[in-house]
XYZ file of C-alpha atoms in Angstrom:
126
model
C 54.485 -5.543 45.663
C 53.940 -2.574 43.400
C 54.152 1.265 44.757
C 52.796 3.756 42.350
C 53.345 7.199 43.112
C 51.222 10.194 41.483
C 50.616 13.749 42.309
C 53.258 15.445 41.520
C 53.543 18.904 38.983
C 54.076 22.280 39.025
C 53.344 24.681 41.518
C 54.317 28.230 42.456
C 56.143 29.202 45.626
C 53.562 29.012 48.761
C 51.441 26.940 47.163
C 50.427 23.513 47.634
C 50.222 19.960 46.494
C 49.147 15.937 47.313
C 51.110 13.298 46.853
C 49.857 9.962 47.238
C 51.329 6.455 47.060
C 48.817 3.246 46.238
C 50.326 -0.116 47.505
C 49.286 -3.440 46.158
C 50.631 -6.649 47.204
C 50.602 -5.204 50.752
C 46.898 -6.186 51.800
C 47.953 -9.084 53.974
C 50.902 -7.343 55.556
C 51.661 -4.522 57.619
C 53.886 -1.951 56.057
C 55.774 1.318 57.224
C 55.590 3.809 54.402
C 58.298 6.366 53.659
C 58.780 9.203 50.720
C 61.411 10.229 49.494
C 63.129 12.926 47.417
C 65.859 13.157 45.153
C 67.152 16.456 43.804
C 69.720 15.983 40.762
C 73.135 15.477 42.122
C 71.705 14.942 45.668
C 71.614 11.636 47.369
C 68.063 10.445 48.192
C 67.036 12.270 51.450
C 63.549 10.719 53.361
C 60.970 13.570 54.009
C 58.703 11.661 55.852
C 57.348 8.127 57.545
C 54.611 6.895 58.453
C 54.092 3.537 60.501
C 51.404 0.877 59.643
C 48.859 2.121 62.326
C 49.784 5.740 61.638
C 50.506 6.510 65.176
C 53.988 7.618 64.458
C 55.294 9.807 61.991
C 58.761 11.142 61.026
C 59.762 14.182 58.952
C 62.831 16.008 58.464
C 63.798 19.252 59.323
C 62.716 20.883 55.971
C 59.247 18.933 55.808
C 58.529 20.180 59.766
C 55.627 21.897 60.032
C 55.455 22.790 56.301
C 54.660 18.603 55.537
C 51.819 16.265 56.526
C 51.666 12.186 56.197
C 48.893 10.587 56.682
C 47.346 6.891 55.161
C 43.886 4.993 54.639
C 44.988 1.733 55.040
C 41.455 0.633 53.513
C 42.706 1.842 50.344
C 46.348 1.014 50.757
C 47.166 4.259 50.094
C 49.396 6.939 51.972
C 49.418 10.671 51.405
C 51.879 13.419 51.629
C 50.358 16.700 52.231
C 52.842 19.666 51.318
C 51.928 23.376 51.855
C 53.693 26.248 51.874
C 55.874 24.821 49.145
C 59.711 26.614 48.309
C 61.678 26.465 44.941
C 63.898 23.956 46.927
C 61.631 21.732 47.255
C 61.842 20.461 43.336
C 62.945 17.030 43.275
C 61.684 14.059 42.666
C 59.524 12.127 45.477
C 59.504 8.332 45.836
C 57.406 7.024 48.043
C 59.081 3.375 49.023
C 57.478 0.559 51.796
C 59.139 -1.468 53.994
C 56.875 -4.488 55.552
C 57.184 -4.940 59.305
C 56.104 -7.219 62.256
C 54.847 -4.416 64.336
C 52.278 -1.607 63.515
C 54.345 0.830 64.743
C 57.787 0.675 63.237
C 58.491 3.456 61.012
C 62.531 3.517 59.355
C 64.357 6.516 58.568
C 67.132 5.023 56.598
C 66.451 4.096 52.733
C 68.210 1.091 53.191
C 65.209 -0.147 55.524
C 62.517 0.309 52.590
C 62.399 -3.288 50.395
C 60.265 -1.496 47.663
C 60.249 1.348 45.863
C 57.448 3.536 43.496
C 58.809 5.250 40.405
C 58.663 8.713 41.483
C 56.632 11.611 40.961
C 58.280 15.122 39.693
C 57.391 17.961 41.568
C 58.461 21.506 40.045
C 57.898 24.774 42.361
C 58.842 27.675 40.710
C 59.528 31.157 42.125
């Protein structure tokens, strides 16, 4: 199972970017989907999930409203919408996959998710 992450750069305050993650290895097997972010010193804090059918979501208190997760499972691919983005929202985003039985099991600890991408930097500046 590979996750590759891309998407990330730099923005200005209030602006906005995609993030997307592309699974392979997954094809035969459902998968909740989760990203990530990691600001230096900081533990790794999820932002948001996403379940295999996409009928539940998750997001934090700092990606509510602001945040949007979404996935074509066609193209084993999931997407993080951000708008509106702040300075603190610099980090680096992972997006990591954790296959499941059921299509709609989403996890919101990182010690759920079995595989991880290698991150994607994403810079907002004031």
């Amino acid at each position: 199972v590979q996750l590759q992450a891309s998407g990330g750069g730099l923005v200005q305050a209030g602006g906005s970017l995609t993030l997307s993650c592309a699974a392979s290895g997954l094809t035969s097997r459902s998968a909740a989907i989760g990203w990530f972010r990691q600001i230096p010193g900081l533990a790794r804090a999820l932002v948001a999930a996403i379940s295999w059918s996409g009928d539940n979501t998750y997001y934090s208190d700092s990606a509510k409203g602001r945040f949007f997760i979404s996935r074509d499972n066609a193209k084993n691919t999931v997407y993080l919408q951000m708008n509106n983005l702040k300075p603190e929202d610099t980090a680096v985003y992972y997006c990591a996959a954790r296959p499941t039985l059921g299509s709609g099991y989403i996890y919101t600890n990182g010690g759920d998710y079995n595989y991880w991408g290698q991150g994607t930097l994403v810079t907002v500046s004031s």
